[in-house]
């Protein structure tokens, strides 16, 4: 109803109710924006806030999409012709919003928008240029005990956002599945986060029934004994560990985006509680 309609002018009570409704919608949006901002500090950029506000229910939809991984079972029962059809030519723009925490302290965040993935070349998203390094105020591990502790202390969130279809998905295992030292070139600590996605039965003998999203983080020691992030990247492997191409990967990602998310309600309440 138009605020200037004669009905409202003559009916203050209706007008008040309408104002209250507008107010509660706005404060709900602010609340969910704040919850998203505190859960994923990387989303605090004008571009991402704009994309999130275009989601069907704004920041609340973004939160629900991103707080659990797509449900691998209901993906297959989803009627893909009624939800978003999988069309690899349409979407080739994806935003990665990544946050790294060390013992709950935020130590790194980065947003990268990727427009082209190449049809045949392996799918890969690199967050940092080769010459970029980002310092974290964390001592470089000097012994095996410190190495072991790293695996418990570093958590990573990688949210992939499709700004055209207005969906998002969580790709990270949260804690690393591998932490290892590498010696060339120079000493590095390498962490790998992973998540296995059931993309549905393909053709007989298909190698992509299950695929693995892998996130690699490389740390190097600087002169002052603290760790620097020198590389953060995402790739996708088929069941035999082969790197998947850009085209194959986009088709899988679209399935994941369209997939139903499991038990979002409880996570929403938890998100609110953690924020408030
Ligand atoms: C998001 O959180 C950061 C740090 O807590 C704060 O500085 C920033 O103002 C917040 N942004 C919004 C839009 O609330
Ligand atoms: C993303 O999914 C992982 C694995 O299911 C989960 O542990 C993590 O909490 C999720 N991320 C967020 C921010 O909820
Ligand atoms: C999927 O949607 C199409 C078109 O709306 C419909 O014809 C078909 O019966 C649906 N399939 C299932 C399994 O619901």
PDB file of N, CA and C and ligand atoms in Angstrom, residues 34 37 44 49, ligand 1:
ATOM      1  N   UNK A  34      24.855  -7.811  10.159  1.00  0.00           N
ATOM      2  CA  UNK A  34      25.860  -7.844  11.230  1.00  0.00           C
ATOM      3  C   UNK A  34      26.308  -9.268  11.535  1.00  0.00           C
ATOM      4  N   UNK A  37      28.629 -10.233   8.804  1.00  0.00           N
ATOM      5  CA  UNK A  37      29.889  -9.499   8.964  1.00  0.00           C
ATOM      6  C   UNK A  37      30.740 -10.099  10.076  1.00  0.00           C
ATOM      7  N   UNK A  44      32.699  -7.788   4.426  1.00  0.00           N
ATOM      8  CA  UNK A  44      32.520  -6.370   4.727  1.00  0.00           C
ATOM      9  C   UNK A  44      33.170  -5.492   3.648  1.00  0.00           C
ATOM     10  N   UNK A  49      28.628  -6.634  -0.037  1.00  0.00           N
ATOM     11  CA  UNK A  49      27.376  -6.249   0.630  1.00  0.00           C
ATOM     12  C   UNK A  49      26.278  -6.013  -0.392  1.00  0.00           C
TER      13      UNK A  49
HETATM   14  C1  LIG B   1      31.974  -5.268  10.312  1.00  0.00           C
HETATM   15  O1  LIG B   1      32.818  -5.592  11.416  1.00  0.00           O
HETATM   16  C2  LIG B   1      33.985  -4.798  11.505  1.00  0.00           C
HETATM   17  C3  LIG B   1      34.879  -5.333  12.624  1.00  0.00           C
HETATM   18  O2  LIG B   1      34.155  -5.854  13.684  1.00  0.00           O
HETATM   19  C4  LIG B   1      33.590  -3.334  11.714  1.00  0.00           C
HETATM   20  O3  LIG B   1      34.739  -2.524  11.772  1.00  0.00           O
HETATM   21  C5  LIG B   1      32.703  -2.898  10.550  1.00  0.00           C
HETATM   22  O4  LIG B   1      32.257  -1.575  10.745  1.00  0.00           O
HETATM   23  C6  LIG B   1      31.508  -3.836  10.410  1.00  0.00           C
HETATM   24  N1  LIG B   1      30.766  -3.463   9.211  1.00  0.00           N
HETATM   25  C7  LIG B   1      29.435  -3.295   9.211  1.00  0.00           C
HETATM   26  C8  LIG B   1      28.809  -2.973   7.899  1.00  0.00           C
HETATM   27  O5  LIG B   1      28.750  -3.397  10.227  1.00  0.00           O
END
